[in-house]
Coordinates of C-alpha atoms and ligand atoms in Angstrom, one line a residue:
X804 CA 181.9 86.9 -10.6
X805 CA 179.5 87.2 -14.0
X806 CA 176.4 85.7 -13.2
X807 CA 175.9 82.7 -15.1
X808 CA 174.1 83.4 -18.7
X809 CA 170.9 81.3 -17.7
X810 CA 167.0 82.1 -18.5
X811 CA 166.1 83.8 -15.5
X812 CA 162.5 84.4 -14.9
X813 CA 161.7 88.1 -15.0
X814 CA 161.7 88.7 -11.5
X815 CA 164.5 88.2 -10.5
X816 CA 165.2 91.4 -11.6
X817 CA 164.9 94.0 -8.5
X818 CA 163.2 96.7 -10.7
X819 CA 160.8 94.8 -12.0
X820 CA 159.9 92.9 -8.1
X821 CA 159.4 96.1 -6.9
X822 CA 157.4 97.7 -9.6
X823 CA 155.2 94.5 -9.4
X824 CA 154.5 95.6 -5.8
X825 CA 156.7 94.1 -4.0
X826 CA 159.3 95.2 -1.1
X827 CA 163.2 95.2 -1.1
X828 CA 165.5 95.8 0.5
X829 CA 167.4 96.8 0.2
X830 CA 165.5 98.8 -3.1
X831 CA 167.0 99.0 -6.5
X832 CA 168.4 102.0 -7.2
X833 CA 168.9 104.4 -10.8
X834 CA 169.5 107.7 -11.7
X835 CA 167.5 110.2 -14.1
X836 CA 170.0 111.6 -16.5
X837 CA 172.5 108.7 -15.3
X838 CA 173.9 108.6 -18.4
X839 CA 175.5 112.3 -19.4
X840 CA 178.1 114.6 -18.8
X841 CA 179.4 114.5 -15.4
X842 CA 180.8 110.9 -16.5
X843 CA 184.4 111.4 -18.5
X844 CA 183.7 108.5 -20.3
X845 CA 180.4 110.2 -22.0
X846 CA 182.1 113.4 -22.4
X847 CA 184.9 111.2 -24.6
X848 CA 181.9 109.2 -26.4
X849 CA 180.1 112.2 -26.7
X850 CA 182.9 113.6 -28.6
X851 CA 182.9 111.5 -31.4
X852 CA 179.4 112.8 -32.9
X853 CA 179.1 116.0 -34.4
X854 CA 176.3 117.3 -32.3
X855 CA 174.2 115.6 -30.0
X856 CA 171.0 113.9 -32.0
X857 CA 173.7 112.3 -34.1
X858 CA 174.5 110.7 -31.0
X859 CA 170.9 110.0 -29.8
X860 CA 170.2 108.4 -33.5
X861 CA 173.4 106.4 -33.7
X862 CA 173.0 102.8 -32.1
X863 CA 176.9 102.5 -31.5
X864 CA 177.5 105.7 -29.5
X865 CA 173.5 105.3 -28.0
X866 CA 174.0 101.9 -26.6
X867 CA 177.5 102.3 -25.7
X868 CA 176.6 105.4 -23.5
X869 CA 173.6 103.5 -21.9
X870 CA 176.1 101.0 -20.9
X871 CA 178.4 103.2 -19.3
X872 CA 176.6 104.1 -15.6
X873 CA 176.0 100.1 -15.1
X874 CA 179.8 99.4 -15.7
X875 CA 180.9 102.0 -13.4
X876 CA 178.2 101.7 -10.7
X877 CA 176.3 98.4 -10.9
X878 CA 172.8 100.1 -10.9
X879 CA 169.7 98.0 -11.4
X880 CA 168.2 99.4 -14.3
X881 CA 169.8 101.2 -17.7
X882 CA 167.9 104.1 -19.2
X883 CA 167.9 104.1 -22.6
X884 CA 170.0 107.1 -24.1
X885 CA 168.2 109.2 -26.2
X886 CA 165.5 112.4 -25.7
X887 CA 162.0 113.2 -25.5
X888 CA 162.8 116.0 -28.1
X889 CA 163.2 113.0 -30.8
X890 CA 159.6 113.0 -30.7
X891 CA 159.5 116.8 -32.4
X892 CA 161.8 115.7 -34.7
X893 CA 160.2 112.7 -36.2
X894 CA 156.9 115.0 -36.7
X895 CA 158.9 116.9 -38.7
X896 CA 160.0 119.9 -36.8
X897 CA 163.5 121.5 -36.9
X898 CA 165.1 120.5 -33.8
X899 CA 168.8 121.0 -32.7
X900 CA 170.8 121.0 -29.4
X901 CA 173.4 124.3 -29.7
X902 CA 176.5 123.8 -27.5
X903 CA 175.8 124.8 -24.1
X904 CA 172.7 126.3 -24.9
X905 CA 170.4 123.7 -24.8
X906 CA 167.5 122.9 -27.3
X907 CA 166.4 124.9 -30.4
X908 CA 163.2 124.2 -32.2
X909 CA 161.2 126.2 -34.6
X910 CA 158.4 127.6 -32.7
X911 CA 154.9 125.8 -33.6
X912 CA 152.4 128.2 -33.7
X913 CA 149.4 126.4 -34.6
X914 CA 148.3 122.9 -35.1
X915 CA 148.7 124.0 -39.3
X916 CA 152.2 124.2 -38.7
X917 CA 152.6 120.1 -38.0
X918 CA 153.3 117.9 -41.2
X919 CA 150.8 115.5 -42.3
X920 CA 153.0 113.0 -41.6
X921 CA 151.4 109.2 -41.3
X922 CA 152.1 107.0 -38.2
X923 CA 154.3 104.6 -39.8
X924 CA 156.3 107.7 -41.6
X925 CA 157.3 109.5 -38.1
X926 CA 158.4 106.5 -36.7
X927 CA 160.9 105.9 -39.8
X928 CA 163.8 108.5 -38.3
X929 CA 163.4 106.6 -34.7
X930 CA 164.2 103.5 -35.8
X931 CA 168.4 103.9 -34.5
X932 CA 167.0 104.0 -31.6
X933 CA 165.3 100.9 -31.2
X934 CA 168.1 99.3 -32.5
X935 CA 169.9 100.7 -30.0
X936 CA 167.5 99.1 -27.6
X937 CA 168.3 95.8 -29.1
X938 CA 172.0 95.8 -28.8
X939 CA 171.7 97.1 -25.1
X940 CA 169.5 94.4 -24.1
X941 CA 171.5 92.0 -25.7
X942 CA 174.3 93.7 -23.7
X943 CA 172.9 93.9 -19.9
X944 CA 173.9 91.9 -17.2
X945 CA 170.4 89.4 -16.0
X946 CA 169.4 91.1 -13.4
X947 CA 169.7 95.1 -15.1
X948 CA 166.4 96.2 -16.3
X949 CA 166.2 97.9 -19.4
X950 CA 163.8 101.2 -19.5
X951 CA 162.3 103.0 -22.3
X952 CA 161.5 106.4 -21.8
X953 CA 158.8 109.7 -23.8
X954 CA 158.6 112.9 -22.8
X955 CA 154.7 113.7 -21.7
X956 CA 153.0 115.6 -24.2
X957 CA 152.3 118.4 -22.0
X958 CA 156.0 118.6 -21.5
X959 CA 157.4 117.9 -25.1
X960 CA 154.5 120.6 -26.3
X961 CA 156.2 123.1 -24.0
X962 CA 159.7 122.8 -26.2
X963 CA 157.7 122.9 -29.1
X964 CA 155.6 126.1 -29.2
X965 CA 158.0 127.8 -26.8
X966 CA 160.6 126.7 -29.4
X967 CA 163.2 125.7 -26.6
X968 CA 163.5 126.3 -23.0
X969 CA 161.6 129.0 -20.7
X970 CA 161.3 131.2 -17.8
X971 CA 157.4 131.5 -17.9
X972 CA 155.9 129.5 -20.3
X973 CA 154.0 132.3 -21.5
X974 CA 153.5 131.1 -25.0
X975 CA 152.3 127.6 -24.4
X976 CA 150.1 128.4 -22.0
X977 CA 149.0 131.2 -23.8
X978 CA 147.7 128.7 -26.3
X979 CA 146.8 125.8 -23.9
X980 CA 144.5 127.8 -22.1
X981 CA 143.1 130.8 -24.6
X982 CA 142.5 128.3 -27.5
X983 CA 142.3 124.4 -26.1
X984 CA 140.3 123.0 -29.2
X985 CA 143.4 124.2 -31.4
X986 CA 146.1 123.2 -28.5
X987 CA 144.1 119.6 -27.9
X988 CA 145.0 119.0 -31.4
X989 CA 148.6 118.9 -31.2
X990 CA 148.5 117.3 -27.4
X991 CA 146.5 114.9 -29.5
X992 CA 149.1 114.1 -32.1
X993 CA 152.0 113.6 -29.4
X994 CA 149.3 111.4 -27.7
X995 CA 150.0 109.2 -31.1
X996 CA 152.8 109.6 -31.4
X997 CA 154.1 108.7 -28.2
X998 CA 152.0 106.1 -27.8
X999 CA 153.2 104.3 -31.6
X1000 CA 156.9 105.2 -30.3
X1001 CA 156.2 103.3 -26.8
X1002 CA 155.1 100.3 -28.5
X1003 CA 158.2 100.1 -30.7
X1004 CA 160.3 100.3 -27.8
X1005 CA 158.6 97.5 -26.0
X1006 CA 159.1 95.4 -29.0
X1007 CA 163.2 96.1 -29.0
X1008 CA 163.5 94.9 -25.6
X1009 CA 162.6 98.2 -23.0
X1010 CA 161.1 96.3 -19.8
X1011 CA 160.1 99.6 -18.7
X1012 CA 158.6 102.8 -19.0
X1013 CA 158.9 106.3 -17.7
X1014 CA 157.3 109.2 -18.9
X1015 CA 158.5 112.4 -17.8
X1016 CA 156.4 115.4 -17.4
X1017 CA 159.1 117.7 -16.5
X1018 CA 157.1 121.0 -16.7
X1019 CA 153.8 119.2 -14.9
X1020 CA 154.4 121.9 -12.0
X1021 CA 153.3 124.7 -13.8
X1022 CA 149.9 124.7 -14.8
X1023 CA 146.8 125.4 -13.0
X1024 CA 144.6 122.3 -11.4
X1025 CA 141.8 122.0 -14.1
X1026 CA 144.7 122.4 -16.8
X1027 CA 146.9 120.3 -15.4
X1028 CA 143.8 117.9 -15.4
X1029 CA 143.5 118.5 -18.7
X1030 CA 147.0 118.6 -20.3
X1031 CA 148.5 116.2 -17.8
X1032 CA 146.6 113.9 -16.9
X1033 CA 144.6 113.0 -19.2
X1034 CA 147.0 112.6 -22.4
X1035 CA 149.1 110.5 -20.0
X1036 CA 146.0 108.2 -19.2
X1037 CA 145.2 107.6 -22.5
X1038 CA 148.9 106.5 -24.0
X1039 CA 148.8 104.1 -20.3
X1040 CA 145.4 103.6 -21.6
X1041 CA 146.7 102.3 -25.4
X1042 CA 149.7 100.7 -24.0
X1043 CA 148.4 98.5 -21.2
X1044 CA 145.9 97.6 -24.1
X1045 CA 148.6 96.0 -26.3
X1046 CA 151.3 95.2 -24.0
X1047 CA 149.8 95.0 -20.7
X1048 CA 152.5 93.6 -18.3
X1049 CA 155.0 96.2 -19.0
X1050 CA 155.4 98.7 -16.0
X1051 CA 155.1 102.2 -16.9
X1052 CA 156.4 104.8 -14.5
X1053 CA 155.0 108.7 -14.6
X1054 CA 157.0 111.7 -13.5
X1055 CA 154.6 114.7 -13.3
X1056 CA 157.6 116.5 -11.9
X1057 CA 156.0 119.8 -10.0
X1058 CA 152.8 118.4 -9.6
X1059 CA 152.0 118.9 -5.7
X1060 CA 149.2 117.6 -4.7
X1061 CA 148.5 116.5 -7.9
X1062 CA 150.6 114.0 -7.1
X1063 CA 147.6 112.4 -5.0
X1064 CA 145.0 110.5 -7.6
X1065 CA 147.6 110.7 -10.4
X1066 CA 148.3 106.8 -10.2
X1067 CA 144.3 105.9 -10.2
X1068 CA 143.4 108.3 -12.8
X1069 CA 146.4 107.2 -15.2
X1070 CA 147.2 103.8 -14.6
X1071 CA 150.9 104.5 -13.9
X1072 CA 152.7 101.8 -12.2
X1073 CA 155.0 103.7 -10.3
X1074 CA 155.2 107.5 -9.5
X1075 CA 158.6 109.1 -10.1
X1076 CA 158.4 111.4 -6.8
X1077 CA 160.5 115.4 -7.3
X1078 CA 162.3 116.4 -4.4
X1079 CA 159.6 118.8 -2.8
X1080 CA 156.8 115.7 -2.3
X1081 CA 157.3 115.2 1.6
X1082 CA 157.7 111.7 2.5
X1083 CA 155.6 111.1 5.5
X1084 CA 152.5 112.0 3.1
X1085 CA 153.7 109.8 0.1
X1086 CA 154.2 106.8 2.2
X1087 CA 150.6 107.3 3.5
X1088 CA 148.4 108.9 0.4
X1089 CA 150.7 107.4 -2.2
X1090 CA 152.5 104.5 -1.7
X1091 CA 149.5 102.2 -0.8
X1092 CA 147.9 102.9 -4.2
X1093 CA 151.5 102.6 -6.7
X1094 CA 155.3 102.0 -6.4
X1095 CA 157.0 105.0 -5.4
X1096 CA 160.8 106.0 -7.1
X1097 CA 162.7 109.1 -5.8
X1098 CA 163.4 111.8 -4.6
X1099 CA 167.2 113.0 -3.4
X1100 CA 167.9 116.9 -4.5
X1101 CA 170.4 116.6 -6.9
X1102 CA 171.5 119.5 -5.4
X1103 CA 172.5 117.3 -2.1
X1104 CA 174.0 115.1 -4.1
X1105 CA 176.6 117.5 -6.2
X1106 CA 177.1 119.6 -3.0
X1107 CA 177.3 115.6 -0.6
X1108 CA 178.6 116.7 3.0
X1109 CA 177.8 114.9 5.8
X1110 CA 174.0 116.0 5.0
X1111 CA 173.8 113.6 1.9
X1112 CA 174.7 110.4 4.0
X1113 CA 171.5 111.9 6.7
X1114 CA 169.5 112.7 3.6
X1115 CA 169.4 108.9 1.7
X1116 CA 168.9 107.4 5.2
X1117 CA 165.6 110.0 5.6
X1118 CA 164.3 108.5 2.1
X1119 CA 164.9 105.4 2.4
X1120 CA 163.7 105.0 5.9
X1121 CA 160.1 107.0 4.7
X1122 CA 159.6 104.8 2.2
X1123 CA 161.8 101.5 2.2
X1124 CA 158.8 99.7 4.1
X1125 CA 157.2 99.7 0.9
X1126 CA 157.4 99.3 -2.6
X1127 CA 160.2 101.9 -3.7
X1128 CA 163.1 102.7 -6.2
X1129 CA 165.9 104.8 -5.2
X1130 CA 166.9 107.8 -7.8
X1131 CA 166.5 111.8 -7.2
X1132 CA 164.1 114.2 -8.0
X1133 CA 165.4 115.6 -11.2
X1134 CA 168.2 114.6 -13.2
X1135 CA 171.6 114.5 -12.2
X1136 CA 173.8 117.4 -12.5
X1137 CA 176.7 117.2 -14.9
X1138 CA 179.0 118.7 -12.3
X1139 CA 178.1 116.1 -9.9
X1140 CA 181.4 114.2 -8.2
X1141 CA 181.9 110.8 -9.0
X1142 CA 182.9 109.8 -5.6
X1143 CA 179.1 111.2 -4.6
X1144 CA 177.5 108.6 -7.1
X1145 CA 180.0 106.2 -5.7
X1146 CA 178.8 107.2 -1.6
X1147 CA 175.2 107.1 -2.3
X1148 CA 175.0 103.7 -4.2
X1149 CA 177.3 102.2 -1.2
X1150 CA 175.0 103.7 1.4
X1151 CA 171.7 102.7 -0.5
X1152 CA 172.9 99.3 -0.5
X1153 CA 174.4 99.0 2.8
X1154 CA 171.5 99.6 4.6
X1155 CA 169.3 96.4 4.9
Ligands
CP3_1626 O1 170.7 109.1 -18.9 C1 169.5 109.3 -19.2 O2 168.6 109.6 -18.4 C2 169.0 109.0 -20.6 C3 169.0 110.1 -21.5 C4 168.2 111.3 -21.4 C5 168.6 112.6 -21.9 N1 167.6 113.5 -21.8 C6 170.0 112.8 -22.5 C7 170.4 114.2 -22.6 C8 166.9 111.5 -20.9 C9 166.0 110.5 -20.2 C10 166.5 112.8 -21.2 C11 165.2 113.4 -20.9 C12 164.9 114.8 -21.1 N2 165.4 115.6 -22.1 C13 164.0 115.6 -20.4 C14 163.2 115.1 -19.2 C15 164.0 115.0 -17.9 C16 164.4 116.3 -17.4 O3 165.6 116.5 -17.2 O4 163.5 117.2 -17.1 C17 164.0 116.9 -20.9 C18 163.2 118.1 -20.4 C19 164.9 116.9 -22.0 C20 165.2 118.0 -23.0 C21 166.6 118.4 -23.0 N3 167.6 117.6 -23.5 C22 167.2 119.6 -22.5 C23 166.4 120.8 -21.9 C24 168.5 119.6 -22.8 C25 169.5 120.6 -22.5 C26 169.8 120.8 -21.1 C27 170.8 119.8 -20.6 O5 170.4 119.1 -19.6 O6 171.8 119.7 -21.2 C28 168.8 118.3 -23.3 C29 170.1 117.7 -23.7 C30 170.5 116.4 -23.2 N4 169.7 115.3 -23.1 C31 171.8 116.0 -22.7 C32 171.8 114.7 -22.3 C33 172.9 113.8 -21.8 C34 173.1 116.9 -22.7 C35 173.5 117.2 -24.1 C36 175.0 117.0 -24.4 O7 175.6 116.1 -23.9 O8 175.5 117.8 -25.2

């Protein structure tokens, strides 16, 4: 039955209890990348844009496709669909997603190459997507949290000066860590822009953030200080400032034993957990200072067996007596099997 359309305080939404600190269970449970191509239905919506940032900048497809994992599964939180490359974009760079080949950008090569571009001007080509925020909060069932999500700068500067994906990284860290004043300065601009972006999505209606540092795991420790850290403490920094009860997850996928410290030195809420973190040690060095959200392979997931039932029951056992949000490690694979989804959000919830 639809649960009655009443004002319902805020926390009776699972997501947000449990990002306030408290324990569930049993916990809520979302997926990174939930929304994408191993789901038909995406693959049919999908086909109705010409390429894939006319989808990300088109409120109808956007909020339809956010929708689509919480119809199918019932999870406790939507993601909104977009990606952290719409950040290049709106500072003017040439960006483009090439079938089956993933992203494109014109290489950036020094901070000369960025647009003088005011605040209020790059935020001007994101505005579809904070309407699509809109409708899909409009659209949620009461107790579905809505997230808003960046990429890190460290992250989104790797697509940017490597123009796409990489093997090595050898360019941006070429730059990162043989020139810093010059590389500060465009970690400084995504800072901005990021943090202007965030703002606007707290104002459509995200409940939450995440920020994903997908490419945290490759830097050395004073550089991931430096390029991780610290441009992810000060957007917390300016957001907590303006809108200080919105949770704000961080995802410094990679990052080791980075991981310990990362929720003091930021101000994250939450700490989105990849797959390697072992979970004896985050329940002990990490869970007592933030909410902890993770960390299935997605690899157990698409390959399931009778490992993948053993392998939810490890996670949530390590770290269901605390604050924690189910998901993986990474995003979820687009050949992943339905009926795996299906298993894992049954056995997730059947265990209280
Ligand atoms: O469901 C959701 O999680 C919301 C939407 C979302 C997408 N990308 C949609 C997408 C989110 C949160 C992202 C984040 C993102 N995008 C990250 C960080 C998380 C991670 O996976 O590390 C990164 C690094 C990107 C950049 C990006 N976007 C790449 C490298 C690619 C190509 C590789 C791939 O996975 O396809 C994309 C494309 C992309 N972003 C797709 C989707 C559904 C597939 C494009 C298509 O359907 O044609």
């Amino acid at each position: 039955m639809k649960p009655a359309q009443i004002p319902t305080p805020l926390k009776t939404k699972p997501l947000l209890t449990v990002l306030g600190g408290e324990t569930l269970t049993p916990p809520p449970i979302w997926l990174m990348r939930q929304a994408g191509r191993y789901l038909p239905e995406y693959r049919a919506t999908r086909a109705k844009a010409p390429d894939f940032l006319s989808v990300c900048f088109n409120p109808d497809l956007a909020s339809e496709i956010t929708l689509q994992p919480i119809k199918r599964f019932g999870f406790d939180a939507a993601i909104l669909f977009s990606d952290i490359l719409v950040i290049p974009h709106a500072l003017g760079r040439h960006v483009e997603f090439r079938e089956g080949e993933g992203p494109a950008l014109a290489p950036l090569e020094s901070p000369r190459g960025l647009a003088a571009l005011s605040e209020e001007e790059s935020m001007v080509p994101l505005a579809p997507v904070f309407e699509t925020i809109r409708r899909v909060k409009a659209a949620l069932p009461a107790d579905t949290t809505l997230i808003g999500f960046a990429g890190a700068p460290w992250t989104v500067a790797t697509y940017m000066v490597e123009g796409g994906s990489s093997r090595d990284f050898s360019r941006v860290k070429s730059w990162a860590l043989g020139d810093p004043d010059g590389f500060q300065v465009l970690i400084d601009r995504l800072v901005d822009a990021t943090s202007a972006y965030l703002i606007r999505q707290i104002d459509a209606g995200a409940e939450v953030l995440q920020l994903f540092d997908s490419w945290a795991g490759v830097l050395p420790a004073p550089a991931f200080q430096r390029w991780c850290v610290a441009p992810v403490r000060e957007i917390v920094l300016r957001l907590k400032k303006l809108r200080p009860l919105v949770p704000i997850i961080g995802f410094p996928r990679g990052a080791g034993l980075g991981y310990q410290g990362f929720a003091s030195a930021t101000g994250v809420d939450c700490l989105g957990l990849d797959s390697t973190v072992p979970l004896h040690w985050a329940a002990q060095a990490l869970q007592p200072q933030a909410t902890l959200q993770g960390n299935l392979d997605p690899i157990q997931l698409l390959a399931g067996g009778g490992n993948l039932k053993t392998e939810i029951l490890r996670i949530v056992g390590a770290l269901g007596r605390g604050p924690f949000i189910f998901n993986l490690g990474h995003g979820i694979l687009p050949k992943t099997p339905i009926a795996h989804v299906e298993d894992l959000v049954t056995t997730v919830r059947s265990r209280s």
